[in-house]
Amino acid sequence: MNSAMGDEARAWLLALVGMLLAGAASAAAEESTSIAKPGCQERCGNVSIPYPFGTTEGCYFNDDFYISCNSTHYDPPRAFLTGSTIEVINITVQGKLRIMQFIAHDCYNRSGAPVSSNTPFLTLSKFRISDTDNKFVAIGCDTEATIQGIQDVQGYISGCISKCDSIDYVDNHTCSGIGCCQTSIAKGVSYFELSVGSYNNHRGVWDFNPCSYAFVIEEKMFNFSSSYLRDLQDVTVMPMVLDWFIGNETCETVKAKGMRDACQGDSTCYNVDNGSGYRCKCLDGYEGNPYLPNGCRDIDECKDPNLNNCERMCRNTKGNYTCFCPKGYHGDGRTDGTDCVAIQSGSLVIQLTVGLGVGITALLAGSTWSFWAFKRWKLIKLKHKFFRQNGGLMLQQELSRRDTSTETAKIFSAEELEKATNNYDESRIIGRGGYGTVYKGTLSDGRIVAIKKSQIVDESQIDQFINEVVVLSQINHRNVVKLLGCCLETEVPLLVYEFITNGTLFEHIHNKSKASSMTFETRLRIAAETAGVLSYLHSSASIPIIHRDVKSTNILLDDVYTAKVSDFGASRLVPLDQVGISTVVQGTFGYLDPEYLHTSQLTEKSDVYSFGVVLVELLTGQKALCFQRSEEERNLAMYFLSAFKQDRLSQILEKCVVKEAKIEVVKEIAKLAKRCLRVKGEERPTIKEVAMELEGLRIMVKHHPWGNHDEPNLEEMEYLLGEPSLKLGSNAAYDSMKDHVILQVGNGR
């Protein structure tokens, strides 16, 4: 894996890692208990191999934990993950796996001609990139860098820009955009690809910075130095951290199904937050390897004064310890308790003891009522504080200022919603998004509702909360999720919606078992209903509303597959006399309007572009997630337009669409999607026009269910669609996509 890197550069990196791990290695050397299964290899070169990992069959938990120890080509031997080229440099039983990963570079000569470049990538079949331990870093004075890949099942893209005109402006130990920039890694990333480029081919900065670099690195391993602008040319890999875990089930599911549990001895199971499985850890008071029988050993806290709070005498127990006093003393023997006090004789001591006991009893009895009264007063005051903190006054002003009524919205108490969700039990969670967590609840009158709870309390979250209440209070439409009420007296704001039973459109499109039950006619109806409600928001609401986050995960379905548009947290109310709004770019990559992304000018045509992507998803189905990424096909929109231009539309369509739909009808829908995906907003149709054309197609399909070889009446088709303008050149939309921003399809909220 590292043959391209010089010995000096590799020695520098491993020395850096060694300094960090020196303390842990020293402690491990003092332990005589094995970390591997009996009879199995415990080390590969300088790397310890704790179970559930192993180097030979029978020594590891399953194939995900196989470590290939290559002693043929390396001395000392080197460890590689599951027989791949991913070099392992450290493994901990706490769920961390350190590896060496290639860096991206882009180099030029003095005249600005390219010398060398690369775009490394990392694909993991099981484990995840640690979002808490790593950072994405770019180095250079003429540098733009991106990291894109897969986050769980959705697309993921991020990046940063670093510029400077002189090395004099570059500060050591500071990575803030001048010579060095960095950004966080998202949770759930199992694949990524790094790319780095230059704006001016490093002309003007070549003397001290001939290359741009980008890499993912363990954060505490990285300390920026201005010398890196030149000295990284011989370094090809950097250390990064993976999160490892067992299986794909939670602890509760493993226990309920009676499945094999990897946790052994005095250990317990806990769920991971970056992945889909679980890990094991020794119980409090124990240490060691929880994956081995008897691997967790009792800690003798009495041997180390830093581990116990005993004043004089300490006795070790299983998983704990006790303090006691020597003869002639009384007390609990703890420094954080009553310590050890010498016992005194005489009646005075007895009298003082009795008097003190009576006094304490009277004091406790007298203060009990005051305590409960104070506690109730404090709770009422806290609820008032939360009401103000959660924007209650702002919400009242917004609603009173607008021509709307909130008589049907109920103000729920905190106690009522806690009871409805069993105190927000994790088993009640039905969704997570960028603005909060959604719980399923049952009200006292038996109604099943969805309760949205914000993740954190800060100014931006409160603005989103207030905006969603104001927007939804103005909407009364059968295809919009109905707002039933809100709660303002808790630490985080809460919204209560009607419960939509059948999940999201994304699940029904991309889940193989669910997609088979969605006919073409149903898909067309869902598209028409969604376009219709967006047309209502744009044209019929008292103040036009731009959704800004139209995507298949924000379209819910009820039992009869009626579309219900949800998640208005990013919506904006638009004054009737204002064509566009300048705003901070919000939305989901893959659905974002490229014109909005560049200009930050928000118009209704931004929703038209996002709806066009949803329309493509309805046509392509599961194939939308597995298309080949060529240079021209970096996201779903560009993939669709490329296929349309090359006349291979039938190759990317969902099976049911090919089987059930007339090809001419599908082409009309595809042409409509193509118009929606034009880069320039002024060239796109309005959502009202889109809704009318889809409704015309839906009526035509419903009343004229031709077979695949029947010819429709084109004049009647044009009459039902409202206009003959669908007959566009197949290259029109694709040509306008040449400067399209490269985005990833995503389903995050």
mmCIF file of N, CA and C in Angstrom, residues 124-211:
data_model
loop_
_atom_site.group_PDB
_atom_site.id
_atom_site.type_symbol
_atom_site.label_atom_id
_atom_site.label_comp_id
_atom_site.label_asym_id
_atom_site.label_seq_id
_atom_site.Cartn_x
_atom_site.Cartn_y
_atom_site.Cartn_z
ATOM 1 N N LEU A 124 -15.397 1.032 2.288
ATOM 2 C CA LEU A 124 -15.494 0.124 3.429
ATOM 3 C C LEU A 124 -16.762 -0.702 3.305
ATOM 4 N N SER A 125 -16.646 -2.002 3.419
ATOM 5 C CA SER A 125 -17.822 -2.862 3.335
ATOM 6 C C SER A 125 -18.570 -2.929 4.649
ATOM 7 N N LYS A 126 -17.902 -2.610 5.746
ATOM 8 C CA LYS A 126 -18.552 -2.780 7.047
ATOM 9 C C LYS A 126 -18.414 -1.554 7.940
ATOM 10 N N PHE A 127 -17.200 -1.138 8.251
ATOM 11 C CA PHE A 127 -16.996 -0.118 9.270
ATOM 12 C C PHE A 127 -17.263 1.289 8.720
ATOM 13 N N ARG A 128 -17.176 2.303 9.579
ATOM 14 C CA ARG A 128 -17.500 3.678 9.202
ATOM 15 C C ARG A 128 -16.323 4.608 9.534
ATOM 16 N N ILE A 129 -16.208 5.702 8.776
ATOM 17 C CA ILE A 129 -15.215 6.726 9.075
ATOM 18 C C ILE A 129 -15.633 7.432 10.363
ATOM 19 N N SER A 130 -14.735 7.563 11.320
ATOM 20 C CA SER A 130 -15.080 8.187 12.599
ATOM 21 C C SER A 130 -15.292 9.683 12.414
ATOM 22 N N ASP A 131 -16.512 10.151 12.735
ATOM 23 C CA ASP A 131 -16.808 11.574 12.616
ATOM 24 C C ASP A 131 -16.286 12.363 13.804
ATOM 25 N N THR A 132 -15.982 11.681 14.929
ATOM 26 C CA THR A 132 -15.504 12.381 16.131
ATOM 27 C C THR A 132 -13.986 12.479 16.181
ATOM 28 N N ASP A 133 -13.275 11.617 15.462
ATOM 29 C CA ASP A 133 -11.814 11.577 15.554
ATOM 30 C C ASP A 133 -11.110 12.209 14.359
ATOM 31 N N ASN A 134 -11.808 12.356 13.215
ATOM 32 C CA ASN A 134 -11.148 12.787 11.988
ATOM 33 C C ASN A 134 -11.601 14.174 11.550
ATOM 34 N N LYS A 135 -10.773 14.794 10.727
ATOM 35 C CA LYS A 135 -11.099 16.039 10.043
ATOM 36 C C LYS A 135 -10.704 15.910 8.572
ATOM 37 N N PHE A 136 -11.445 16.598 7.689
ATOM 38 C CA PHE A 136 -11.043 16.726 6.293
ATOM 39 C C PHE A 136 -10.218 18.009 6.166
ATOM 40 N N VAL A 137 -8.976 17.900 5.675
ATOM 41 C CA VAL A 137 -8.039 19.015 5.657
ATOM 42 C C VAL A 137 -7.573 19.260 4.224
ATOM 43 N N ALA A 138 -7.469 20.522 3.845
ATOM 44 C CA ALA A 138 -6.872 20.914 2.568
ATOM 45 C C ALA A 138 -5.748 21.906 2.854
ATOM 46 N N ILE A 139 -4.622 21.742 2.138
ATOM 47 C CA ILE A 139 -3.454 22.600 2.344
ATOM 48 C C ILE A 139 -3.032 23.180 1.000
ATOM 49 N N GLY A 140 -2.782 24.483 0.973
ATOM 50 C CA GLY A 140 -2.331 25.146 -0.235
ATOM 51 C C GLY A 140 -2.770 26.601 -0.238
ATOM 52 N N CYS A 141 -2.104 27.409 -1.062
ATOM 53 C CA CYS A 141 -2.448 28.825 -1.168
ATOM 54 C C CYS A 141 -3.258 29.124 -2.420
ATOM 55 N N ASP A 142 -3.611 28.109 -3.198
ATOM 56 C CA ASP A 142 -4.441 28.283 -4.398
ATOM 57 C C ASP A 142 -5.252 27.000 -4.557
ATOM 58 N N THR A 143 -6.116 26.731 -3.563
ATOM 59 C CA THR A 143 -6.626 25.365 -3.393
ATOM 60 C C THR A 143 -8.132 25.336 -3.160
ATOM 61 N N GLU A 144 -8.805 24.430 -3.888
ATOM 62 C CA GLU A 144 -10.182 24.058 -3.574
ATOM 63 C C GLU A 144 -10.215 22.533 -3.472
ATOM 64 N N ALA A 145 -10.866 21.997 -2.418
ATOM 65 C CA ALA A 145 -10.859 20.550 -2.185
ATOM 66 C C ALA A 145 -12.255 20.096 -1.808
ATOM 67 N N THR A 146 -12.618 18.886 -2.250
ATOM 68 C CA THR A 146 -13.926 18.307 -1.920
ATOM 69 C C THR A 146 -13.754 16.861 -1.468
ATOM 70 N N ILE A 147 -14.673 16.442 -0.622
ATOM 71 C CA ILE A 147 -14.815 15.039 -0.244
ATOM 72 C C ILE A 147 -16.254 14.662 -0.534
ATOM 73 N N GLN A 148 -16.447 13.625 -1.335
ATOM 74 C CA GLN A 148 -17.799 13.197 -1.654
ATOM 75 C C GLN A 148 -17.856 11.675 -1.605
ATOM 76 N N GLY A 149 -19.015 11.182 -1.237
ATOM 77 C CA GLY A 149 -19.154 9.742 -1.126
ATOM 78 C C GLY A 149 -20.546 9.341 -0.708
ATOM 79 N N ILE A 150 -20.622 8.262 0.090
ATOM 80 C CA ILE A 150 -21.903 7.697 0.514
ATOM 81 C C ILE A 150 -22.018 7.794 2.020
ATOM 82 N N GLN A 151 -23.110 8.408 2.507
ATOM 83 C CA GLN A 151 -23.432 8.489 3.934
ATOM 84 C C GLN A 151 -24.639 7.608 4.162
ATOM 85 N N ASP A 152 -24.417 6.416 4.778
ATOM 86 C CA ASP A 152 -25.457 5.380 4.864
ATOM 87 C C ASP A 152 -25.869 5.041 3.429
ATOM 88 N N VAL A 153 -27.093 5.422 2.975
ATOM 89 C CA VAL A 153 -27.512 5.107 1.599
ATOM 90 C C VAL A 153 -27.660 6.362 0.761
ATOM 91 N N GLN A 154 -27.303 7.529 1.297
ATOM 92 C CA GLN A 154 -27.491 8.759 0.556
ATOM 93 C C GLN A 154 -26.153 9.366 0.147
ATOM 94 N N GLY A 155 -26.228 10.293 -0.823
ATOM 95 C CA GLY A 155 -25.036 10.972 -1.281
ATOM 96 C C GLY A 155 -24.519 11.949 -0.232
ATOM 97 N N TYR A 156 -23.223 12.224 -0.304
ATOM 98 C CA TYR A 156 -22.577 13.099 0.694
ATOM 99 C C TYR A 156 -21.484 13.888 0.004
ATOM 100 N N ILE A 157 -21.446 15.214 0.244
ATOM 101 C CA ILE A 157 -20.397 16.041 -0.335
ATOM 102 C C ILE A 157 -20.093 17.186 0.622
ATOM 103 N N SER A 158 -18.807 17.516 0.735
ATOM 104 C CA SER A 158 -18.379 18.634 1.563
ATOM 105 C C SER A 158 -17.041 19.103 1.016
ATOM 106 N N GLY A 159 -16.503 20.166 1.580
ATOM 107 C CA GLY A 159 -15.223 20.656 1.108
ATOM 108 C C GLY A 159 -14.867 21.993 1.725
ATOM 109 N N CYS A 160 -13.725 22.550 1.296
ATOM 110 C CA CYS A 160 -13.302 23.855 1.785
ATOM 111 C C CYS A 160 -12.313 24.473 0.801
ATOM 112 N N ILE A 161 -12.040 25.779 0.996
ATOM 113 C CA ILE A 161 -11.174 26.559 0.110
ATOM 114 C C ILE A 161 -10.066 27.206 0.938
ATOM 115 N N SER A 162 -8.841 27.176 0.422
ATOM 116 C CA SER A 162 -7.695 27.788 1.103
ATOM 117 C C SER A 162 -6.932 28.655 0.106
ATOM 118 N N LYS A 163 -6.725 29.937 0.466
ATOM 119 C CA LYS A 163 -6.020 30.853 -0.435
ATOM 120 C C LYS A 163 -5.091 31.766 0.367
ATOM 121 N N CYS A 164 -4.000 32.202 -0.273
ATOM 122 C CA CYS A 164 -3.098 33.196 0.308
ATOM 123 C C CYS A 164 -2.158 33.662 -0.802
ATOM 124 N N ASP A 165 -1.677 34.900 -0.674
ATOM 125 C CA ASP A 165 -0.798 35.475 -1.690
ATOM 126 C C ASP A 165 0.674 35.395 -1.304
ATOM 127 N N SER A 166 0.938 35.240 -0.008
ATOM 128 C CA SER A 166 2.324 35.215 0.452
ATOM 129 C C SER A 166 2.425 34.303 1.665
ATOM 130 N N ILE A 167 3.564 33.659 1.806
ATOM 131 C CA ILE A 167 3.754 32.790 2.968
ATOM 132 C C ILE A 167 3.819 33.598 4.262
ATOM 133 N N ASP A 168 4.022 34.905 4.137
ATOM 134 C CA ASP A 168 4.064 35.760 5.329
ATOM 135 C C ASP A 168 2.708 35.836 6.011
ATOM 136 N N TYR A 169 1.632 35.576 5.244
ATOM 137 C CA TYR A 169 0.287 35.640 5.813
ATOM 138 C C TYR A 169 -0.138 34.330 6.475
ATOM 139 N N VAL A 170 0.678 33.292 6.336
ATOM 140 C CA VAL A 170 0.302 31.959 6.830
ATOM 141 C C VAL A 170 0.776 31.800 8.266
ATOM 142 N N ASP A 171 -0.141 31.483 9.173
ATOM 143 C CA ASP A 171 0.189 31.282 10.586
ATOM 144 C C ASP A 171 0.352 29.797 10.886
ATOM 145 N N ASN A 172 1.424 29.472 11.610
ATOM 146 C CA ASN A 172 1.593 28.095 12.067
ATOM 147 C C ASN A 172 0.515 27.752 13.092
ATOM 148 N N HIS A 173 0.166 26.471 13.153
ATOM 149 C CA HIS A 173 -0.779 25.923 14.129
ATOM 150 C C HIS A 173 -2.188 26.484 13.956
ATOM 151 N N THR A 174 -2.488 27.115 12.822
ATOM 152 C CA THR A 174 -3.822 27.660 12.574
ATOM 153 C C THR A 174 -4.298 27.183 11.209
ATOM 154 N N CYS A 175 -5.444 26.511 11.200
ATOM 155 C CA CYS A 175 -6.005 25.989 9.940
ATOM 156 C C CYS A 175 -7.380 26.626 9.744
ATOM 157 N N SER A 176 -7.372 27.889 9.282
ATOM 158 C CA SER A 176 -8.618 28.646 9.220
ATOM 159 C C SER A 176 -8.907 29.211 7.839
ATOM 160 N N GLY A 177 -8.249 28.695 6.812
ATOM 161 C CA GLY A 177 -8.543 29.138 5.457
ATOM 162 C C GLY A 177 -7.409 29.860 4.774
ATOM 163 N N ILE A 178 -6.364 30.257 5.507
ATOM 164 C CA ILE A 178 -5.198 30.921 4.917
ATOM 165 C C ILE A 178 -4.050 29.917 4.895
ATOM 166 N N GLY A 179 -3.879 29.256 3.774
ATOM 167 C CA GLY A 179 -2.866 28.210 3.644
ATOM 168 C C GLY A 179 -3.358 26.846 4.078
ATOM 169 N N CYS A 180 -4.405 26.821 4.895
ATOM 170 C CA CYS A 180 -4.932 25.541 5.398
ATOM 171 C C CYS A 180 -6.392 25.742 5.777
ATOM 172 N N CYS A 181 -7.256 24.788 5.401
ATOM 173 C CA CYS A 181 -8.657 24.823 5.831
ATOM 174 C C CYS A 181 -9.073 23.404 6.221
ATOM 175 N N GLN A 182 -10.092 23.307 7.058
ATOM 176 C CA GLN A 182 -10.548 21.999 7.502
ATOM 177 C C GLN A 182 -12.044 22.033 7.769
ATOM 178 N N THR A 183 -12.666 20.842 7.727
ATOM 179 C CA THR A 183 -14.095 20.718 8.031
ATOM 180 C C THR A 183 -14.356 19.346 8.626
ATOM 181 N N SER A 184 -15.502 19.196 9.249
ATOM 182 C CA SER A 184 -15.840 17.955 9.938
ATOM 183 C C SER A 184 -16.275 16.884 8.943
ATOM 184 N N ILE A 185 -16.238 15.623 9.417
ATOM 185 C CA ILE A 185 -16.723 14.474 8.654
ATOM 186 C C ILE A 185 -18.113 14.114 9.165
ATOM 187 N N ALA A 186 -19.036 13.799 8.266
ATOM 188 C CA ALA A 186 -20.394 13.430 8.671
ATOM 189 C C ALA A 186 -20.427 12.020 9.257
ATOM 190 N N LYS A 187 -21.473 11.714 10.012
ATOM 191 C CA LYS A 187 -21.668 10.359 10.530
ATOM 192 C C LYS A 187 -22.064 9.426 9.395
ATOM 193 N N GLY A 188 -21.779 8.138 9.567
ATOM 194 C CA GLY A 188 -22.279 7.114 8.669
ATOM 195 C C GLY A 188 -21.582 7.012 7.330
ATOM 196 N N VAL A 189 -20.390 7.608 7.163
ATOM 197 C CA VAL A 189 -19.699 7.582 5.867
ATOM 198 C C VAL A 189 -18.912 6.279 5.728
ATOM 199 N N SER A 190 -19.236 5.502 4.683
ATOM 200 C CA SER A 190 -18.545 4.242 4.431
ATOM 201 C C SER A 190 -17.728 4.280 3.134
ATOM 202 N N TYR A 191 -17.901 5.322 2.338
ATOM 203 C CA TYR A 191 -17.140 5.481 1.090
ATOM 204 C C TYR A 191 -16.894 6.963 0.860
ATOM 205 N N PHE A 192 -15.670 7.306 0.457
ATOM 206 C CA PHE A 192 -15.440 8.688 0.057
ATOM 207 C C PHE A 192 -14.377 8.738 -1.023
ATOM 208 N N GLU A 193 -14.416 9.836 -1.776
ATOM 209 C CA GLU A 193 -13.437 10.116 -2.820
ATOM 210 C C GLU A 193 -12.956 11.544 -2.624
ATOM 211 N N LEU A 194 -11.636 11.747 -2.644
ATOM 212 C CA LEU A 194 -11.049 13.063 -2.430
ATOM 213 C C LEU A 194 -10.642 13.670 -3.768
ATOM 214 N N SER A 195 -10.865 14.960 -3.920
ATOM 215 C CA SER A 195 -10.390 15.662 -5.108
ATOM 216 C C SER A 195 -9.891 17.033 -4.682
ATOM 217 N N VAL A 196 -8.850 17.497 -5.362
ATOM 218 C CA VAL A 196 -8.257 18.794 -5.034
ATOM 219 C C VAL A 196 -7.854 19.473 -6.331
ATOM 220 N N GLY A 197 -8.053 20.792 -6.401
ATOM 221 C CA GLY A 197 -7.728 21.525 -7.610
ATOM 222 C C GLY A 197 -7.202 22.916 -7.298
ATOM 223 N N SER A 198 -6.906 23.649 -8.345
ATOM 224 C CA SER A 198 -6.297 24.971 -8.222
ATOM 225 C C SER A 198 -7.083 25.961 -9.059
ATOM 226 N N TYR A 199 -7.131 27.209 -8.607
ATOM 227 C CA TYR A 199 -7.794 28.265 -9.355
ATOM 228 C C TYR A 199 -6.870 28.869 -10.416
ATOM 229 N N ASN A 200 -5.576 29.004 -10.089
ATOM 230 C CA ASN A 200 -4.641 29.712 -10.973
ATOM 231 C C ASN A 200 -3.386 28.893 -11.230
ATOM 232 N N ASN A 201 -3.496 27.564 -11.112
ATOM 233 C CA ASN A 201 -2.360 26.670 -11.361
ATOM 234 C C ASN A 201 -1.123 27.054 -10.549
ATOM 235 N N HIS A 202 -1.363 27.606 -9.349
ATOM 236 C CA HIS A 202 -0.310 27.971 -8.393
ATOM 237 C C HIS A 202 0.662 29.020 -8.941
ATOM 238 N N ARG A 203 0.289 29.716 -10.018
ATOM 239 C CA ARG A 203 1.105 30.832 -10.486
ATOM 240 C C ARG A 203 1.042 31.954 -9.460
ATOM 241 N N GLY A 204 2.166 32.531 -9.134
ATOM 242 C CA GLY A 204 2.241 33.579 -8.128
ATOM 243 C C GLY A 204 2.581 33.063 -6.739
ATOM 244 N N VAL A 205 2.352 31.751 -6.475
ATOM 245 C CA VAL A 205 2.683 31.190 -5.156
ATOM 246 C C VAL A 205 3.601 29.976 -5.296
ATOM 247 N N TRP A 206 4.017 29.677 -6.559
ATOM 248 C CA TRP A 206 4.748 28.434 -6.813
ATOM 249 C C TRP A 206 6.049 28.356 -6.017
ATOM 250 N N ASP A 207 6.719 29.485 -5.783
ATOM 251 C CA ASP A 207 8.017 29.465 -5.103
ATOM 252 C C ASP A 207 7.937 28.789 -3.736
ATOM 253 N N PHE A 208 6.826 28.963 -3.033
ATOM 254 C CA PHE A 208 6.701 28.343 -1.714
ATOM 255 C C PHE A 208 5.566 27.331 -1.631
ATOM 256 N N ASN A 209 4.789 27.162 -2.728
ATOM 257 C CA ASN A 209 3.661 26.226 -2.684
ATOM 258 C C ASN A 209 3.331 25.736 -4.088
ATOM 259 N N PRO A 210 4.049 24.705 -4.565
ATOM 260 C CA PRO A 210 3.797 24.221 -5.930
ATOM 261 C C PRO A 210 2.625 23.248 -6.036
ATOM 262 N N CYS A 211 2.066 22.804 -4.908
ATOM 263 C CA CYS A 211 1.034 21.766 -4.935
ATOM 264 C C CYS A 211 -0.115 22.121 -3.992
#
